[in-house]
Tab-separated table of C-alpha atoms in Angstrom:
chain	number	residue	atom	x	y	z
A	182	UNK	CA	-12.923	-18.095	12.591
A	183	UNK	CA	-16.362	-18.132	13.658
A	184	UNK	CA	-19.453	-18.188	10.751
A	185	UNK	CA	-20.787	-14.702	11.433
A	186	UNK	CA	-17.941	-12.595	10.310
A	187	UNK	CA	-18.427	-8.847	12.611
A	188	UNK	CA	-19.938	-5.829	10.682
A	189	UNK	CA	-17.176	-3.026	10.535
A	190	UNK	CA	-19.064	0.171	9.944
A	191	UNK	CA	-15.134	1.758	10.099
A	192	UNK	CA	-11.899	-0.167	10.179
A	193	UNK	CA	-9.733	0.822	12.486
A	194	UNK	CA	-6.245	-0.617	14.170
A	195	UNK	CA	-8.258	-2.292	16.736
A	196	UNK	CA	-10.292	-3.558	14.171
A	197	UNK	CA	-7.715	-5.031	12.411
A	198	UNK	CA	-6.160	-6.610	15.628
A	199	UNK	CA	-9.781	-8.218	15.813
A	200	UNK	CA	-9.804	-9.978	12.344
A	201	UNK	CA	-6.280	-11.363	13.245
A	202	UNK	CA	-7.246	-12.906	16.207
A	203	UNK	CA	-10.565	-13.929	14.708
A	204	UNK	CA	-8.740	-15.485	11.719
A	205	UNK	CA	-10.222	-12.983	9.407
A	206	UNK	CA	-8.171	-12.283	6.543
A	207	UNK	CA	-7.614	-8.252	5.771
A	208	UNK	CA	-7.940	-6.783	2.336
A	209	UNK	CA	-5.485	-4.076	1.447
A	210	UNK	CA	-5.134	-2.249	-1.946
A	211	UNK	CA	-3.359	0.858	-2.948
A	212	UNK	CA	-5.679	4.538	-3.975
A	213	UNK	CA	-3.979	7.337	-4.856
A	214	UNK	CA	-7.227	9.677	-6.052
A	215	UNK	CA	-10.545	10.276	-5.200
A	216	UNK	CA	-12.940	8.382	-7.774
A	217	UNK	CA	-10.930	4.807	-7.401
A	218	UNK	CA	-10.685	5.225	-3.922
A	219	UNK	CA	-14.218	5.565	-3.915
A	220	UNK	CA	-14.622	2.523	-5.061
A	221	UNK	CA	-12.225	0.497	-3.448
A	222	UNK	CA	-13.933	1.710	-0.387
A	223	UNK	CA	-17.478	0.695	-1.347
A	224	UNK	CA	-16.266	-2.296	-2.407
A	225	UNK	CA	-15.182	-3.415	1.169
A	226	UNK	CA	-11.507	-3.166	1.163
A	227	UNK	CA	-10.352	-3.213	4.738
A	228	UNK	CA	-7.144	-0.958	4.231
A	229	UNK	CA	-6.194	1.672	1.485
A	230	UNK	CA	-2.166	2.288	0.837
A	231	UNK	CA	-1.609	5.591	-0.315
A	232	UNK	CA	1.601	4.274	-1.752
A	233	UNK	CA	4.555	5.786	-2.691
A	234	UNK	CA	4.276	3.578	-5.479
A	235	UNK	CA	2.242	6.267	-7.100
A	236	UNK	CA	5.655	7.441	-7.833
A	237	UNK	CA	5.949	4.557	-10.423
A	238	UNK	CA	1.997	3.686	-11.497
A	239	UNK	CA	1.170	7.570	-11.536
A	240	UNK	CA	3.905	9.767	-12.316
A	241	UNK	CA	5.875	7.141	-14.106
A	242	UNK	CA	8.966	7.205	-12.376
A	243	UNK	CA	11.221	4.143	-12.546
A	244	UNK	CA	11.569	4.053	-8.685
A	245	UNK	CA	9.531	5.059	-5.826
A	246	UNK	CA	12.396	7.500	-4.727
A	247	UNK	CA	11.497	10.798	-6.751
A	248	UNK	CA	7.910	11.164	-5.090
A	249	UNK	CA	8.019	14.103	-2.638
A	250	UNK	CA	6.564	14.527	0.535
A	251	UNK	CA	3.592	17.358	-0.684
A	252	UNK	CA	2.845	14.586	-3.188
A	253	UNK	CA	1.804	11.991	-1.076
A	254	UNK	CA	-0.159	14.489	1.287
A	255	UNK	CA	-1.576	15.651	-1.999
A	256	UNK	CA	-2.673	12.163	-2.925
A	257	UNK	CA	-3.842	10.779	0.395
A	258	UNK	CA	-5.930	14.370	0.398
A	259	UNK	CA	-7.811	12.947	-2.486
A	260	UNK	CA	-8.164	9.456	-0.867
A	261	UNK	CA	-9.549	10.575	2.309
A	262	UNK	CA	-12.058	12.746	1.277
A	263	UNK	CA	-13.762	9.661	-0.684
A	264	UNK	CA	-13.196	6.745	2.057
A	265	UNK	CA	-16.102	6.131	4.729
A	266	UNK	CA	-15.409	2.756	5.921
A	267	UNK	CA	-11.649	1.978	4.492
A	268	UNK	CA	-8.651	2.308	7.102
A	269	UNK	CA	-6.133	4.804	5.361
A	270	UNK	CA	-2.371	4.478	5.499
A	271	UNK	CA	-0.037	6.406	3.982
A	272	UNK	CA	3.492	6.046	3.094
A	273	UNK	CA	6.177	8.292	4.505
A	274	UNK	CA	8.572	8.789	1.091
A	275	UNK	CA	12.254	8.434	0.671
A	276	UNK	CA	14.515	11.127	2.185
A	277	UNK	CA	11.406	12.210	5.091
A	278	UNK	CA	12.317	9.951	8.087
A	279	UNK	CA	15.449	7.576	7.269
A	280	UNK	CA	18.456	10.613	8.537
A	281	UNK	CA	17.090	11.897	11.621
A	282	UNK	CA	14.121	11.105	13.877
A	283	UNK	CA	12.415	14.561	14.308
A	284	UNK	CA	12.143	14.885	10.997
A	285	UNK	CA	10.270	11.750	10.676
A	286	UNK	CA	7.835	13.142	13.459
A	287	UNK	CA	7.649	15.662	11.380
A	288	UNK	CA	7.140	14.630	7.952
A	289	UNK	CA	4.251	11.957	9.834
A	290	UNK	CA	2.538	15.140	11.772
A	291	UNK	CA	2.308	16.699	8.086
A	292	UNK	CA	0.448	14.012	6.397
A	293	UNK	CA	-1.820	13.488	9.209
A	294	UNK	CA	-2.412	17.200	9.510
A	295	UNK	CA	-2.773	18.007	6.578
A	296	UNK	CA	-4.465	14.709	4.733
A	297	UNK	CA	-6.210	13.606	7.121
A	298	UNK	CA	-4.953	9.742	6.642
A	299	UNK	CA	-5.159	7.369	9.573
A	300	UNK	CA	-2.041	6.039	9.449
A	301	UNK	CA	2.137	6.163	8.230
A	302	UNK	CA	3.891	3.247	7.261
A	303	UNK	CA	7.697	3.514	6.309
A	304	UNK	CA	10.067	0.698	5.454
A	305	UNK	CA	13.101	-1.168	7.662
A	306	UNK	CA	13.413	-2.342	11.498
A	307	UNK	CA	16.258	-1.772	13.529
A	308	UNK	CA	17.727	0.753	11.396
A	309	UNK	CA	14.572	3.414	11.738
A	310	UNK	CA	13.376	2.365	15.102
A	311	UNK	CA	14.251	5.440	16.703
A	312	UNK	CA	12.024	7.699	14.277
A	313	UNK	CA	9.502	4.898	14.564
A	314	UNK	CA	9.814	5.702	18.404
A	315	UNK	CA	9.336	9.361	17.559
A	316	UNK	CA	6.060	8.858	15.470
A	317	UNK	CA	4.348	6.505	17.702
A	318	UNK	CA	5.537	8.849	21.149
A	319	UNK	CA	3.219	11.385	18.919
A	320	UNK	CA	0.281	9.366	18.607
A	321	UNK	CA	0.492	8.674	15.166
A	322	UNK	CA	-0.175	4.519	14.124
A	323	UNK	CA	2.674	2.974	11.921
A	324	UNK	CA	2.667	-0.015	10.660
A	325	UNK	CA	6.197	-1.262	9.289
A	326	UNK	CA	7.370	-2.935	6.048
A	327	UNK	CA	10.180	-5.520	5.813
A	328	UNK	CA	11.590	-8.138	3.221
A	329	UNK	CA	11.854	-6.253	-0.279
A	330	UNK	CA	11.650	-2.427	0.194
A	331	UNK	CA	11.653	-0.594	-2.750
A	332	UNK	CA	13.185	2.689	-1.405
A	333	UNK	CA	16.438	1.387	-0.837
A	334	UNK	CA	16.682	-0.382	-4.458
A	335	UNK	CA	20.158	1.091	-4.883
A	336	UNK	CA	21.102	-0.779	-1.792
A	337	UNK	CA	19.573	-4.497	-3.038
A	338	UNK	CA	20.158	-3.808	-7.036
A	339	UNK	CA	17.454	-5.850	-7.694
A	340	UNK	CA	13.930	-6.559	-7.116
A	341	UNK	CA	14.672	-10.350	-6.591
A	342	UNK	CA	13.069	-12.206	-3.363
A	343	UNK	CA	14.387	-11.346	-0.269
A	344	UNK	CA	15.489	-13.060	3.009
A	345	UNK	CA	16.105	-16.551	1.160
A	346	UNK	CA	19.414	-16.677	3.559
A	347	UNK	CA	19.803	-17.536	6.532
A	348	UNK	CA	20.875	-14.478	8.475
A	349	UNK	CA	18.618	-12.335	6.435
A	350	UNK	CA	15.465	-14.408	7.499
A	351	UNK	CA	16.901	-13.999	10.600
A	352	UNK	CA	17.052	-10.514	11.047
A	353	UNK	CA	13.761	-10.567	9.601
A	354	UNK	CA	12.372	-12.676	11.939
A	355	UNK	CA	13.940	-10.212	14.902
A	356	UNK	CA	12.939	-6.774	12.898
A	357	UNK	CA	9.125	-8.242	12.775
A	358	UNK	CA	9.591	-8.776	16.855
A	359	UNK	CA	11.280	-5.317	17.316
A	360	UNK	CA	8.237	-3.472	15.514
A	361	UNK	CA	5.747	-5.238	17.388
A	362	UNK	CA	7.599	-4.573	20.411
A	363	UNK	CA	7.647	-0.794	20.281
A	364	UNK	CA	3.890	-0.780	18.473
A	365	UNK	CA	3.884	-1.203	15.234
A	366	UNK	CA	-0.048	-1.908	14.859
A	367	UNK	CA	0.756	-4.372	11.685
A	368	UNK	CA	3.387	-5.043	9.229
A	369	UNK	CA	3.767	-5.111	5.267
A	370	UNK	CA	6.209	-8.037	4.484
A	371	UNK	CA	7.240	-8.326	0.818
A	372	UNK	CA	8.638	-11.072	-1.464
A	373	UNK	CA	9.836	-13.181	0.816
A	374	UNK	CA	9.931	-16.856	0.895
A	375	UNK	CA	6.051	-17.981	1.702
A	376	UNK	CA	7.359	-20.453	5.009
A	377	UNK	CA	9.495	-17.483	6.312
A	378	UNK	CA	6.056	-15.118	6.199
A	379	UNK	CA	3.887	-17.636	7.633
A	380	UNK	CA	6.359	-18.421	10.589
A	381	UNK	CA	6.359	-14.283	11.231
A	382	UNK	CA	2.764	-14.192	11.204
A	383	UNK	CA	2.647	-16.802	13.644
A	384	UNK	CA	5.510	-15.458	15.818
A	385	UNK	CA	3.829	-12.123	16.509
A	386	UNK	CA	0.755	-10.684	17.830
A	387	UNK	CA	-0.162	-7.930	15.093
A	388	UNK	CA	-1.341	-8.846	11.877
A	389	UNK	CA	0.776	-9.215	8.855
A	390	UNK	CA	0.187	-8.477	5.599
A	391	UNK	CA	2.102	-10.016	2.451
A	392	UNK	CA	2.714	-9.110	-1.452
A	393	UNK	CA	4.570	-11.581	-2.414
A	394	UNK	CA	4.783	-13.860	0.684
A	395	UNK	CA	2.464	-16.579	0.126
A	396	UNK	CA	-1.389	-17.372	1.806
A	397	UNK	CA	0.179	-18.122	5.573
A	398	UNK	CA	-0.042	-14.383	6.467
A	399	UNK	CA	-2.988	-12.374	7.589
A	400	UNK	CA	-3.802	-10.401	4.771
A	401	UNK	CA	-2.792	-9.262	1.368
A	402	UNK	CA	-1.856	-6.166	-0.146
A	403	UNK	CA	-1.536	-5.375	-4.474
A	404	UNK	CA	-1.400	-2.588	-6.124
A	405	UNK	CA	-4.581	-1.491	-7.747
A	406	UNK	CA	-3.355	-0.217	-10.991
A	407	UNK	CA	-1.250	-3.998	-11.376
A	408	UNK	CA	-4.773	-6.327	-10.256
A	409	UNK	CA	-7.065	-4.287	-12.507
A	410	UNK	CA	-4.810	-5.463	-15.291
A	411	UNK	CA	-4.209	-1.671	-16.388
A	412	UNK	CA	-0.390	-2.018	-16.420
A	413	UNK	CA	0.265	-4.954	-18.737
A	414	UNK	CA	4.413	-4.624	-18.693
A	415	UNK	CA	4.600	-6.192	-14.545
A	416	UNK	CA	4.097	-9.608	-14.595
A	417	UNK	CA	5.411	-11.184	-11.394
A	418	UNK	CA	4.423	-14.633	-10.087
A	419	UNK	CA	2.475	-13.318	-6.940
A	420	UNK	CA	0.489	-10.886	-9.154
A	421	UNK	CA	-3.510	-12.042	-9.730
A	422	UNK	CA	-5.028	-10.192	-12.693
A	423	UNK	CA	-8.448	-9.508	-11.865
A	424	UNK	CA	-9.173	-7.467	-14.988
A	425	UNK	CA	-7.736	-6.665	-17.999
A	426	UNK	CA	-8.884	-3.016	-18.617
A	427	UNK	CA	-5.613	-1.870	-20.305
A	428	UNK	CA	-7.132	-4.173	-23.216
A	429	UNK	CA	-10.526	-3.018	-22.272
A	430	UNK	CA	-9.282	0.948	-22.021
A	431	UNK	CA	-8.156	1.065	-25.141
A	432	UNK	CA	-10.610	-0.987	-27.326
A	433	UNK	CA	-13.019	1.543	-25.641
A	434	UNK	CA	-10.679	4.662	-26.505
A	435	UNK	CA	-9.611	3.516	-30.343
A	436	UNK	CA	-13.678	3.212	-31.035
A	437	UNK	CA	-14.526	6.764	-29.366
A	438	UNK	CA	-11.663	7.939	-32.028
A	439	UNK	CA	-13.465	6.508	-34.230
A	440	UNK	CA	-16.660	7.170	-33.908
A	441	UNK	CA	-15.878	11.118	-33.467
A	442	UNK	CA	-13.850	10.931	-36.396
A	443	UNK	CA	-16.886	9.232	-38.415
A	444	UNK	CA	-18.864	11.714	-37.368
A	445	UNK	CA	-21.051	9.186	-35.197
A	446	UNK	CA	-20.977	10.475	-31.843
A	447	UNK	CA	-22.272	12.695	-30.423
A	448	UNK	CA	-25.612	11.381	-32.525
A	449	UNK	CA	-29.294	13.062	-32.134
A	450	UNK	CA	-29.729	12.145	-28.678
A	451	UNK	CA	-26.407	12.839	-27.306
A	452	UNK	CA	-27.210	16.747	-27.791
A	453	UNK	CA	-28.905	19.248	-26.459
């Protein structure tokens, strides 16, 4: 990578080609409202996930299955209108693109319609290339998502690494291939054995971006709500804690109790 890193006034696809080729690492975090993705944004995250993992981190749900198709448009919504520089890709939920093909083009016309993101991703490779077809026929971007994919945790029973076999690496390995071959513009990979990400990344043109899959990729990708420290119950090894704000939340919260309670806020200048 050279020393003088480009200026990207607005990430794009082709911007993110750029930084792959340029050895530039990309920066990807999950928003799912309009004051954090504010400042995600401003702080210079190259790519927002509206992720169906709001599912889990915002409506509580144990899986991301239950989140509904208006409810991701209704969260990227919010995330659009606050991102000026951020690339914005949102997930295509369970049940809108797995059975049949034109519904996937039409589930991914919806949220671009009608959120305004840049982008769909949706999870597998062979098994979904035909709606993946479909989208990007359309004009829509999609980037894909392999290894661990949460909506078919029925299917795995577990959230354990993935691909640690041999003929599941290598159907990775030829799933990665297949997206970039019908133009997939970059790919999530997800807890999968680090050597096995950093030999896709290396086999493919498009940039790929791990959770889970070690430093050999092209970029990373957390959720927010798990690196801010504000959910202190997930606790897997490839998770860096930035912040701790679930203690600092609630210190914050038990002493406004308090002080309204003790009759110390609002105090003399706090009121009109």
């Amino acid at each position: 990578m050279s020393a003088s890193k480009k200026d990207y006034k607005r990430i794009t696809t082709k911007s993110l080609s750029e930084m792959k080729a340029d050895g530039e690492k990309i920066s990807m975090l999950t928003a799912y409202d309009y004051t954090m993705a504010k400042i995600v944004d401003i702080a210079g995250v190259d790519v927002i996930l509206v992720g169906d993992s709001a599912s889990n981190v915002i409506a509580g749900h144990e899986t991301t299955l239950p989140i509904t198709l208006d409810q991701m448009i209704y969260h990227a919504s919010s995330v659009v209108r606050a991102v000026e520089r951020a690339l914005v890709v949102v997930d295509l939920p369970f049940g809108s693109y797995q059975s049949d093909p034109k519904e996937a083009l039409r589930s991914a016309i919806r949220i671009m319609k009608e959120s305004g993101g840049h982008a769909v991703k949706l999870e597998g490779g062979s098994e979904v290339k035909e709606s993946i077809k479909r989208i990007l026929n359309a004009g829509i971007p999609v980037m894909g998502h392999l290894g661990l994919t949460p909506q078919s945790i029925y299917k795995f029973g577990t959230y354990t690494v993935r691909a640690k076999e041999e003929e599941e690496a290598k159907k990775l390995m030829e799933d990665a291939k297949l997206l970039e071959k019908l133009g997939c513009f970059a790919i999530v990979i997800e807890k999968i054995p680090a050597h096995l990400a950093e030999k896709v990344a290396q086999s493919i043109s498009i940039p790929v971006i791990g959770i889970g899959a070690g430093g050999g990729v092209d970029g990373q990708v957390l959720v927010i709500h798990d690196m801010l420290g504000m959910n202190n119950e997930f606790s897997p090894r490839f998770l860096r804690r930035y912040m701790n704000l679930y203690e600092g939340m609630t210190t914050a919260i038990s002493q406004y109790v308090a002080d309204v309670k003790s009759s110390d806020f609002p105090n003399e200048k706090e009121q009109y």
